[in-house]
Coordinates of C-alpha atoms in Angstrom, one line a residue:
Chain G
X914 CA 58.6 84.0 117.5
X915 CA 60.7 83.3 114.5
X916 CA 64.5 83.5 114.9
X917 CA 65.9 86.9 114.6
X918 CA 69.4 87.3 113.0
X919 CA 70.5 90.6 114.3
X920 CA 73.1 92.2 112.0
X921 CA 72.7 95.8 113.1
X922 CA 75.2 96.0 116.0
X923 CA 76.5 99.4 114.8
X924 CA 73.0 100.8 115.5
X925 CA 72.8 99.3 118.9
X926 CA 73.5 96.1 120.7
X927 CA 71.8 93.7 123.1
X928 CA 72.5 94.7 126.7
X929 CA 74.6 91.8 128.0
X930 CA 72.9 89.8 130.9
X931 CA 75.9 90.5 133.1
X932 CA 75.4 94.2 132.4
X933 CA 71.8 94.1 133.4
X934 CA 72.8 92.2 136.6
X935 CA 75.3 94.9 137.4
X936 CA 72.7 97.6 136.9
X937 CA 69.8 96.1 138.8
X938 CA 70.9 96.8 142.4
X939 CA 71.2 100.5 141.6
X940 CA 67.6 100.6 140.7
X941 CA 66.2 98.5 143.5
X942 CA 68.5 98.6 146.6
X943 CA 71.1 101.4 146.2
X944 CA 68.9 104.1 144.8
X945 CA 70.4 106.9 146.9
X946 CA 71.6 110.1 145.3
X947 CA 75.4 109.9 145.1
X948 CA 75.6 113.6 146.2
X949 CA 73.9 112.8 149.5
X950 CA 75.9 112.7 152.7
X951 CA 74.5 109.6 154.5
X952 CA 76.1 106.2 154.3
X953 CA 73.2 104.7 152.3
X954 CA 74.3 106.7 149.2
X955 CA 77.9 105.7 149.5
X956 CA 77.6 102.5 147.4
X957 CA 76.6 104.7 144.5
X958 CA 79.5 107.0 144.9
X959 CA 81.7 103.9 145.0
X960 CA 80.4 102.3 141.8
X961 CA 80.9 105.6 139.9
X962 CA 84.5 105.9 141.0
X963 CA 85.2 102.3 140.3
X964 CA 83.7 102.4 136.8
X965 CA 85.5 105.6 136.0
X966 CA 88.7 103.8 136.8
X967 CA 87.7 100.8 134.6
X968 CA 87.1 103.0 131.6
X969 CA 90.2 105.1 132.1
X970 CA 92.3 101.9 132.3
X971 CA 91.1 100.8 128.9
X972 CA 92.1 104.1 127.3
X973 CA 95.4 104.5 129.2
X974 CA 93.8 107.6 130.8
X975 CA 93.4 108.8 134.4
X976 CA 90.1 108.4 136.1
X977 CA 89.5 112.1 136.6
X978 CA 89.7 112.6 132.8
X979 CA 86.5 110.6 132.3
X980 CA 83.2 112.5 132.4
X981 CA 79.9 110.6 132.2
X982 CA 77.3 111.9 129.7
X983 CA 74.0 110.7 128.3
X984 CA 75.8 109.1 125.3
X985 CA 77.9 109.6 122.2
X986 CA 75.8 112.5 120.8
X987 CA 76.1 114.5 123.9
X988 CA 79.8 113.9 124.2
X989 CA 80.3 115.1 120.6
X990 CA 78.2 118.1 121.1
X991 CA 80.0 118.9 124.3
X992 CA 83.5 118.4 123.0
X993 CA 82.9 120.7 120.0
X994 CA 80.8 123.5 121.4
X995 CA 82.6 123.8 124.7
X996 CA 86.0 123.8 123.0
X997 CA 84.8 126.4 120.5
X998 CA 83.7 128.6 123.4
X999 CA 86.7 128.1 125.6
X1000 CA 89.3 128.6 122.8
X1001 CA 87.3 131.1 120.7
X1002 CA 89.7 133.9 121.7
X1003 CA 92.6 131.9 120.2
X1004 CA 90.8 131.3 116.9
X1005 CA 87.6 130.2 115.3
X1006 CA 88.7 127.5 112.9
X1007 CA 87.8 123.8 113.2
X1008 CA 88.9 120.9 111.0
X1009 CA 86.8 117.8 110.5
X1010 CA 85.9 115.3 107.8
X1011 CA 82.9 114.9 105.5
X1012 CA 82.1 111.4 106.9
X1013 CA 81.7 112.3 110.6
X1014 CA 78.5 111.3 112.4
X1015 CA 75.8 113.9 112.3
X1016 CA 76.4 114.5 116.0
X1017 CA 79.7 116.2 114.9
X1018 CA 78.6 117.6 111.5
X1019 CA 75.4 119.2 112.7
X1020 CA 77.3 120.7 115.7
X1021 CA 79.8 122.1 113.2
X1022 CA 76.9 123.6 111.2
X1023 CA 75.6 125.1 114.5
X1024 CA 79.0 126.6 115.2
X1025 CA 79.3 128.0 111.6
X1026 CA 76.1 129.9 112.2
X1027 CA 77.8 131.5 115.2
X1028 CA 80.9 132.7 113.5
X1029 CA 83.2 129.7 113.4
X1030 CA 84.8 128.4 110.3
X1031 CA 84.9 124.7 109.6
X1032 CA 87.0 122.8 107.0
X1033 CA 85.4 119.6 106.0
X1034 CA 88.1 117.3 104.7
X1035 CA 87.4 115.0 101.8
X1036 CA 88.1 111.3 102.1
X1037 CA 89.4 108.8 99.5
X1038 CA 87.3 106.2 97.9
X1039 CA 87.7 103.9 100.9
X1040 CA 86.7 106.6 103.3
X1041 CA 90.2 107.4 104.6
X1042 CA 91.2 110.8 105.8
X1043 CA 94.7 111.7 104.6
X1044 CA 96.8 113.0 107.5
X1045 CA 98.8 115.2 105.1
X1046 CA 95.5 117.0 104.2
X1047 CA 94.8 117.5 107.9
X1048 CA 98.2 119.2 108.3
X1049 CA 97.7 121.3 105.2
X1050 CA 94.4 122.5 106.6
X1051 CA 95.8 123.8 109.9
X1052 CA 95.9 127.6 110.2
X1053 CA 97.1 129.9 112.9
X1054 CA 93.5 130.2 114.1
X1055 CA 92.7 126.4 114.1
X1056 CA 91.6 125.4 117.6
X1057 CA 90.3 121.9 117.1
X1058 CA 90.6 118.8 114.8
X1059 CA 87.8 116.3 115.1
X1060 CA 88.1 113.1 113.2
X1061 CA 86.3 109.9 114.1
X1062 CA 88.2 106.8 115.1
X1063 CA 86.1 104.6 112.9
X1064 CA 83.2 105.3 110.6
X1065 CA 79.8 104.0 111.7
X1066 CA 78.5 103.2 108.2
X1067 CA 81.5 101.8 106.3
X1068 CA 83.7 100.8 109.2
X1069 CA 86.8 102.5 107.9
X1070 CA 89.4 103.0 110.7
X1071 CA 91.1 106.4 110.5
X1072 CA 94.8 107.0 111.0
X1073 CA 94.1 108.7 114.4
X1074 CA 97.6 108.2 115.7
X1075 CA 99.1 110.2 112.7
X1076 CA 96.4 112.8 113.0
X1077 CA 96.9 113.1 116.7
X1078 CA 100.6 113.6 116.2
X1079 CA 100.0 116.3 113.7
X1080 CA 97.6 118.0 116.0
X1081 CA 100.0 117.8 118.9
X1082 CA 102.9 119.1 116.9
X1083 CA 100.9 122.1 115.8
X1084 CA 99.4 122.7 119.3
X1085 CA 95.8 122.1 118.1
X1086 CA 93.4 120.1 120.2
X1087 CA 92.4 116.7 118.8
X1088 CA 88.9 115.2 119.4
X1089 CA 87.9 111.8 118.2
X1090 CA 84.4 110.3 118.0
X1091 CA 85.1 106.7 119.1
X1092 CA 81.5 105.6 119.4
X1093 CA 82.0 102.8 117.0
X1094 CA 85.7 102.1 117.8
X1095 CA 86.0 102.2 121.6
X1096 CA 86.6 98.7 123.0
X1097 CA 86.3 97.3 119.5
X1098 CA 89.8 98.2 118.5
X1099 CA 92.7 99.2 120.9
X1100 CA 92.9 103.0 121.4
X1101 CA 95.4 104.6 123.8
X1102 CA 94.9 108.3 124.3
X1103 CA 98.5 109.1 124.9
X1104 CA 99.9 107.1 122.0
X1105 CA 97.4 108.8 119.7
X1106 CA 97.7 112.2 121.3
X1107 CA 93.9 112.4 121.8
X1108 CA 92.7 115.3 123.9
X1109 CA 89.0 114.4 123.8
X1110 CA 87.3 111.1 123.0
X1111 CA 83.5 110.4 122.8
X1112 CA 82.1 106.9 123.5
X1113 CA 78.7 105.4 124.1
X1114 CA 77.5 102.4 126.2
X1115 CA 74.9 100.8 124.0
X1116 CA 77.3 100.1 121.1
X1117 CA 79.2 97.6 123.3
X1118 CA 76.5 95.6 124.9
X1119 CA 76.0 98.3 127.5
X1120 CA 72.8 100.3 128.3
X1121 CA 71.4 103.1 126.2
X1122 CA 71.4 106.7 127.5
X1123 CA 75.0 106.5 128.9
X1124 CA 78.3 107.4 127.5
X1125 CA 81.4 109.4 128.4
X1126 CA 83.7 112.1 127.2
X1127 CA 87.4 111.7 127.9
X1128 CA 88.9 115.1 128.4
X1129 CA 92.7 115.3 128.8
X1130 CA 93.8 117.1 132.0
X1131 CA 94.7 120.7 131.1
X1132 CA 92.2 121.1 128.3
X1133 CA 90.1 124.1 129.0
X1134 CA 86.5 123.1 128.6
X1135 CA 83.3 124.8 129.7
X1136 CA 80.4 122.9 131.1
X1137 CA 77.6 122.1 128.6
X1138 CA 74.9 121.0 131.0
X1139 CA 74.5 123.6 133.8
X1140 CA 73.3 122.8 137.3
X1141 CA 74.8 120.9 140.2
X1142 CA 78.4 120.1 141.0
X1143 CA 78.5 116.6 139.5
X1144 CA 81.4 115.4 137.3
X1145 CA 83.9 117.9 138.7
X1146 CA 81.4 120.7 138.0
X1147 CA 81.6 120.1 134.3
X1148 CA 78.5 118.1 133.7
X1149 CA 75.6 118.8 136.0
X1150 CA 72.7 116.4 136.7
X1151 CA 72.3 113.5 139.1
X1152 CA 74.5 110.7 137.9
X1153 CA 72.8 107.9 135.9
X1154 CA 74.1 105.4 138.5
X1155 CA 72.6 102.2 137.0
X1156 CA 73.8 103.4 133.6
X1157 CA 77.3 104.0 134.9
X1158 CA 77.4 100.7 136.6
X1159 CA 76.2 99.0 133.4
X1160 CA 78.6 101.0 131.2
X1161 CA 81.5 100.1 133.4
X1162 CA 80.6 96.4 133.3
X1163 CA 80.1 96.5 129.5
X1164 CA 83.5 98.1 129.0
X1165 CA 85.2 95.6 131.3
X1166 CA 83.7 92.7 129.3
X1167 CA 84.4 94.3 125.9
X1168 CA 88.0 95.1 126.8
X1169 CA 88.6 91.6 128.2
X1170 CA 87.2 89.9 125.1
X1171 CA 88.3 92.5 122.5
X1172 CA 91.1 90.4 120.9
X1173 CA 89.2 87.2 120.7
X1174 CA 86.0 88.9 119.5
X1175 CA 87.9 90.9 116.8
X1176 CA 89.6 87.7 115.5
X1177 CA 86.2 85.9 115.3
X1178 CA 84.3 88.8 113.8
X1179 CA 87.1 89.5 111.3
X1180 CA 87.0 85.9 110.1
X1181 CA 83.2 86.0 109.7
X1182 CA 83.2 89.4 108.1
X1183 CA 85.7 88.4 105.5
X1184 CA 83.8 85.1 104.9
X1185 CA 80.6 87.1 104.3
X1186 CA 82.4 89.6 102.0
X1187 CA 84.0 86.9 99.9
X1188 CA 80.7 85.0 99.5
X1189 CA 78.8 88.1 98.5
X1190 CA 81.5 89.2 96.0
X1191 CA 81.6 85.7 94.5
X1192 CA 77.9 85.1 94.4
X1193 CA 76.1 88.4 93.8
X1194 CA 77.1 90.2 90.6
X1195 CA 77.3 94.1 90.3
X1196 CA 78.1 94.8 93.9
X1197 CA 80.7 96.9 95.5
X1198 CA 82.3 96.7 99.0
X1199 CA 82.1 100.1 100.6
X1200 CA 84.9 101.1 103.0
X1201 CA 88.5 100.0 103.3
X1202 CA 89.1 96.2 103.0
X1203 CA 91.8 96.1 105.6
X1204 CA 91.5 99.2 107.8
X1205 CA 88.1 98.2 108.7
X1206 CA 86.1 97.5 111.9
X1207 CA 86.0 93.8 112.6
X1208 CA 82.2 93.7 112.6
X1209 CA 81.4 95.9 109.6
X1210 CA 80.1 94.8 106.2
X1211 CA 78.8 97.4 103.8
X1212 CA 77.9 96.7 100.2
X1213 CA 76.2 98.6 97.4
X1214 CA 74.1 96.5 95.0
X1215 CA 73.6 98.2 91.7
X1216 CA 70.1 98.8 90.2
X1217 CA 68.2 98.4 93.5
X1218 CA 67.1 100.5 96.4
X1219 CA 68.0 99.8 100.0
X1220 CA 64.7 100.0 101.7
X1221 CA 63.1 97.3 99.6
X1222 CA 66.1 95.1 100.5
X1223 CA 65.7 95.8 104.2
X1224 CA 62.0 95.0 104.2
X1225 CA 62.6 91.7 102.4
X1226 CA 65.4 90.8 104.7
X1227 CA 63.1 91.6 107.6
X1228 CA 60.6 89.1 106.2
X1229 CA 63.4 86.5 106.6
X1230 CA 64.1 87.6 110.2
X1231 CA 67.3 89.5 109.3
X1232 CA 67.9 93.0 110.8
X1233 CA 70.2 95.2 108.8
X1234 CA 70.4 98.9 107.7
X1235 CA 70.9 100.9 104.6
X1236 CA 72.2 104.3 103.6
X1237 CA 69.3 104.9 101.2
X1238 CA 67.4 108.1 101.4
X1239 CA 64.2 106.2 102.3
X1240 CA 65.7 105.1 105.5
X1241 CA 67.2 108.5 106.4
X1242 CA 63.9 110.5 106.3
X1243 CA 65.3 112.8 103.5
X1244 CA 65.7 112.6 99.8
X1245 CA 69.4 112.2 100.0
X1246 CA 71.3 109.0 100.5
X1247 CA 74.0 108.7 103.1
X1248 CA 76.5 111.6 103.2
X1249 CA 79.2 109.0 103.9
X1250 CA 78.5 107.0 100.7
X1251 CA 78.4 110.2 98.7
X1252 CA 81.7 111.4 100.2
X1253 CA 83.5 108.2 99.1
X1254 CA 82.3 109.1 95.6
X1255 CA 79.3 106.8 95.0
X1256 CA 76.7 108.2 92.6
X1257 CA 73.3 108.7 94.1
X1258 CA 71.7 105.6 92.6
X1259 CA 74.4 103.3 93.9
X1260 CA 74.4 104.9 97.3
X1261 CA 70.6 104.2 97.5
X1262 CA 71.3 100.5 97.0
X1263 CA 73.6 100.1 100.0
X1264 CA 73.3 97.6 102.8
X1265 CA 75.1 97.6 106.1
X1266 CA 75.4 94.5 108.2
X1267 CA 77.2 94.7 111.5
X1268 CA 78.1 91.6 113.4
X1269 CA 78.0 91.0 117.1
X1270 CA 79.6 88.6 119.6
X1271 CA 76.7 86.1 119.0
X1272 CA 76.8 86.1 115.2
X1273 CA 77.6 82.6 113.8
X1274 CA 78.7 81.2 110.5
X1275 CA 75.2 79.7 110.0
X1276 CA 73.7 83.2 110.4
X1277 CA 76.0 84.5 107.7
X1278 CA 75.3 81.6 105.4
X1279 CA 71.6 82.0 105.8
X1280 CA 71.8 85.8 105.3
X1281 CA 73.9 85.6 102.2
X1282 CA 71.6 82.9 100.8
X1283 CA 68.6 85.2 101.4
X1284 CA 70.4 88.2 100.1
X1285 CA 71.2 86.5 96.8
X1286 CA 67.5 85.7 96.2
X1287 CA 66.3 89.2 97.3
X1288 CA 68.8 91.1 95.1
X1289 CA 67.8 89.0 92.1
X1290 CA 64.1 89.5 92.9
X1291 CA 64.3 93.3 93.3
X1292 CA 66.6 93.6 90.2
X1293 CA 64.0 91.7 88.1
X1294 CA 61.6 94.6 88.9
X1295 CA 64.2 97.4 88.3
X1296 CA 64.0 99.5 85.2
X1297 CA 67.7 100.4 85.7
X1298 CA 68.6 96.7 85.5
X1299 CA 66.4 96.3 82.4
X1300 CA 68.2 99.1 80.7
X1301 CA 71.6 97.8 81.7
X1302 CA 70.9 94.3 80.4
X1303 CA 69.5 95.6 77.2
X1304 CA 72.6 97.6 76.6
X1305 CA 74.9 94.6 77.1
Chain D
X451 CA 55.1 101.9 109.1
X452 CA 53.2 100.6 106.1
X453 CA 49.6 99.4 105.9
X454 CA 48.8 95.8 105.3
X455 CA 47.7 96.6 101.7
X456 CA 51.1 98.3 101.0
X457 CA 52.9 95.3 102.4
X458 CA 50.8 93.0 100.3
X459 CA 51.5 94.9 97.1
X460 CA 55.1 95.1 98.0
X461 CA 55.4 91.4 98.7
X462 CA 53.3 90.3 95.8
X463 CA 53.5 93.1 93.2
X464 CA 50.9 92.8 90.5
X465 CA 51.8 93.3 86.8
X466 CA 55.5 93.4 87.1
X467 CA 57.3 93.1 83.8
X468 CA 57.5 94.5 80.3
X469 CA 55.3 94.6 77.3
X470 CA 56.8 94.0 73.8
X471 CA 55.8 96.7 71.4
X472 CA 53.8 98.6 73.9
X473 CA 51.1 101.1 72.8
X474 CA 52.7 103.5 75.3
X475 CA 55.6 103.5 77.7
X476 CA 56.5 106.1 80.3
X477 CA 59.5 106.4 82.7
X478 CA 59.5 109.0 85.5
X479 CA 61.5 109.8 88.6
X480 CA 65.2 110.0 89.0
X481 CA 67.8 107.8 90.5
X482 CA 69.2 110.6 92.5
X483 CA 66.2 110.6 94.7
X484 CA 65.9 106.9 94.7
X485 CA 62.8 106.3 92.7
X486 CA 62.3 105.4 89.0
X487 CA 59.0 104.1 87.7
X488 CA 58.4 102.7 84.2
X489 CA 54.9 101.8 83.0
X490 CA 54.1 99.9 79.8
X491 CA 50.5 100.1 78.3
X492 CA 48.9 97.8 75.8
X493 CA 45.8 99.8 74.5
X494 CA 43.4 98.3 72.0
X495 CA 41.5 100.1 69.1
X496 CA 38.7 101.1 71.5
X497 CA 41.2 102.9 73.7
X498 CA 40.8 100.2 76.4
X499 CA 43.9 99.4 78.4
X500 CA 44.2 95.7 77.7
X501 CA 47.4 95.1 79.6
X502 CA 49.7 97.1 81.8
X503 CA 53.1 96.2 83.2
X504 CA 55.6 98.1 85.4
X505 CA 59.2 98.1 86.6
X506 CA 60.2 100.2 89.5
X507 CA 63.5 101.1 91.2
X508 CA 62.6 102.3 94.6
X509 CA 61.5 101.7 98.2
X510 CA 58.6 99.6 99.4
X511 CA 56.1 102.3 98.9
X512 CA 57.3 103.0 95.3
X513 CA 56.8 99.3 94.4
X514 CA 53.4 99.1 96.1
X515 CA 52.1 102.3 94.5
X516 CA 53.3 101.1 91.0
X517 CA 51.5 97.8 91.6
X518 CA 48.3 99.4 92.8
X519 CA 48.3 102.0 90.0
X520 CA 48.6 99.3 87.4
X521 CA 45.7 97.4 89.0
X522 CA 43.6 100.5 88.9
X523 CA 44.1 101.3 85.2
X524 CA 43.9 97.8 83.9
X525 CA 40.7 97.2 81.8
X526 CA 39.8 100.9 81.9
X527 CA 39.5 103.2 78.9
X528 CA 42.0 106.0 78.7
X529 CA 39.7 108.6 80.0
X530 CA 39.0 106.5 83.1
X531 CA 42.7 105.9 83.5
X532 CA 43.1 109.7 83.7
X533 CA 41.0 109.6 86.8
X534 CA 43.5 107.4 88.6
X535 CA 45.1 110.1 90.7
X536 CA 47.8 109.8 93.3
X537 CA 45.0 110.2 95.9
X538 CA 43.1 107.3 94.4
X539 CA 46.3 105.2 94.6
X540 CA 46.9 106.2 98.2
X541 CA 43.3 105.5 99.2
X542 CA 43.4 102.1 97.5
X543 CA 46.5 101.3 99.6
X544 CA 44.8 102.5 102.9
X545 CA 47.3 105.4 103.0
X546 CA 51.0 106.0 102.9
X547 CA 53.3 107.6 105.5
X548 CA 53.7 111.3 104.8
X549 CA 57.3 111.0 103.6
X550 CA 56.1 108.5 101.0
X551 CA 53.3 110.5 99.4
X552 CA 55.7 111.5 96.6
X553 CA 55.7 107.8 95.6
X554 CA 52.0 108.0 94.7
X555 CA 52.6 111.2 92.7
X556 CA 55.2 109.3 90.8
X557 CA 52.8 106.5 90.0
X558 CA 50.2 109.0 88.7
X559 CA 53.0 110.7 86.7
X560 CA 54.2 107.3 85.3
X561 CA 50.7 106.5 84.0
X562 CA 50.4 109.9 82.5
X563 CA 53.8 109.6 80.8
X564 CA 52.8 106.3 79.3
X565 CA 49.5 107.7 78.1
X566 CA 51.3 110.8 76.7
X567 CA 53.6 108.4 74.7
X568 CA 50.5 106.6 73.4
X569 CA 48.8 109.8 72.4
X570 CA 51.9 111.1 70.6
X571 CA 52.4 107.8 68.7
X572 CA 48.7 107.9 67.6
X573 CA 48.5 111.6 67.0
X574 CA 45.6 112.0 69.4
X575 CA 44.9 114.4 72.3
X576 CA 43.8 113.1 75.7
X577 CA 41.7 115.6 77.6
X578 CA 43.4 116.8 80.7
X579 CA 46.7 115.2 79.9
X580 CA 49.7 117.5 80.1
X581 CA 53.2 116.7 79.0
X582 CA 54.7 114.9 82.0
X583 CA 57.6 116.3 83.9
X584 CA 60.5 114.0 83.7
X585 CA 61.4 114.7 87.3
X586 CA 58.7 114.9 89.9
X587 CA 61.0 116.5 92.5
X588 CA 61.4 119.5 90.3
X589 CA 60.5 122.6 92.1
X590 CA 60.0 120.8 95.4
X591 CA 61.0 123.0 98.3
X592 CA 64.2 122.4 100.1
X593 CA 63.9 121.1 103.6
X594 CA 64.1 123.9 106.1
X595 CA 67.3 124.0 108.2
X596 CA 67.0 124.7 111.8
X597 CA 69.9 125.1 114.2

C-alpha cells in the first residue's frame, strides 16, 4: 500500500494503540453490564467512575458533572433541546452563531419549528464572534447561549471566556461545542463560566461513538434518551464501557501531551501556511491567523473547485477535505465560509488540512509540493482563470 | 464513488484548452453552484466539427463529462452533435452518482450554447436547438427540509 498522508484529523483521528489496549479487556474479559449486582461487573463500574474523574479533571469540573453520550452530535442535541424544554417557561430565546456545527444549527432549526426563537450572530471575516454582539442580543426571555469553542472548518478559537462571563452576568446558560477544542487547547469550565460543554472521543485519538456532555451542577436538564437509570437517570442505555475506557485513555494522553503537541503542530501549521502563501498565487487563508487551533490549515484557491483538488490529492496519497458544495451533498458550499464573507465561487475552492500528532515536516513539504502542481493543473482547465488572465 | 471511465476522463481529460477564433463558443453554469463549462467549436464549411476544446470549473464529474462530451461531438456534423444528450454522455461514462447528474446536463447545455453561438454568427437555424439557458439550475426545486 502506498503511503497515506492523513491531514483530516478534524474529521476523525486514528485510534491510538494505547486506547485500543485500554478498550480490549472490556470487550473480551470484563463484558458484564455495569448495572448488574454481581462482582463480575464491578470492573466495569470502576472504569466508568475512573474515566469520569479523568475527564472532569481536565476541565476543572466535578466527576458527577460528566455525562457519557454517543458523541458530540448527541451532546449538542441534548444540551439544546433539553435546556429549551427545561427553561421554556422562563423564555424561548436562544443565541448562537452562524458558524456552528450542523449538530447545533439543525437542532436550533428544529426548535424554531417548535416555537423557539433563535438569534444567529454574524462573525467577522476571520470567523470570530464579537462578545459585545452576544451581550446586545440578550433579551429578558433568553435562556441559552451556544457558541462553539473552536470552529471545525477554519479553526478559529472563539472568546469563550468573555462570552461565558457575559452569560453569567445576565443569568443566561452558556453551552459550548468543544468537539474540536477539547484537549487541544486548555479549557476550564469555571474560568469560562461554561454551564454545558460537548466533546467527542474520536477527535482526540479516541474511539468513535463515544463522547460526553458536561453539565454544571444546578443546571436543570431533562433526559434526552429515555430508559434505564444510567448516568444519574439523565442518559439511559447500557454504558458503552469499552468506549468510555477508550475515551478516558484518549483524554488522559491528549491532556498530558497537549502543550508539546500544540507547540509542534503550531510550528508545522505556520510553516505550511507560509509556504502556501509564498508559493501558490491567488490564495486566501481562511480563519484567524493567531486565534486558531494548532492543527488547522484552511485555504481558498481562486478559480478552482475543491472536489477536483481532493481527488487529485488522493491520487498522491493525501487525505484532506473541502467546503465545496460537491463534498457536502448539496449545491451550497460551506455555511462557515459563506458566513465569513467568501463569495460562492471562492468558497467552492477551499481546502482544509488538519494535522495530527504524527504529521511531519516531510509530510507538509510533500503535500505543498503536490498542491502547487495540482492547483496549477486545475487552473489551466478553468474558464474563470482564463477570463482572469485575459483581463490582466 | 466514480466509475473507472469517469476517473480516467478526470485524470486525463481530452480536448482541454481554447480555440482561437472559434466558430462557436458557449459558457454555461454558474460559479455559485460550483460548475462552469465553456466549449469552443471549430466547424468547417460542411458543418463538420473539426475541433473542439473545453475549459471547466467544477468537480471531478464536471471535468469528466466535459471531456467525454467533447469526444462525442468531435468529427460529427452539427445535426449529429445535437444527438449528444446528457444521457449519452452519462452512458459513455458508465454512469454518474445521482448528485452529479446535473454535470451531464451542463455538458449537453454547453455544447448547445456553442452551437447556438455558431448558428447566430452564421445566420442559420439548427433543428431542435433552443436558446440555451445561462444557468442550468434555474427552476430546480429546493431541497425539502425535514425536521
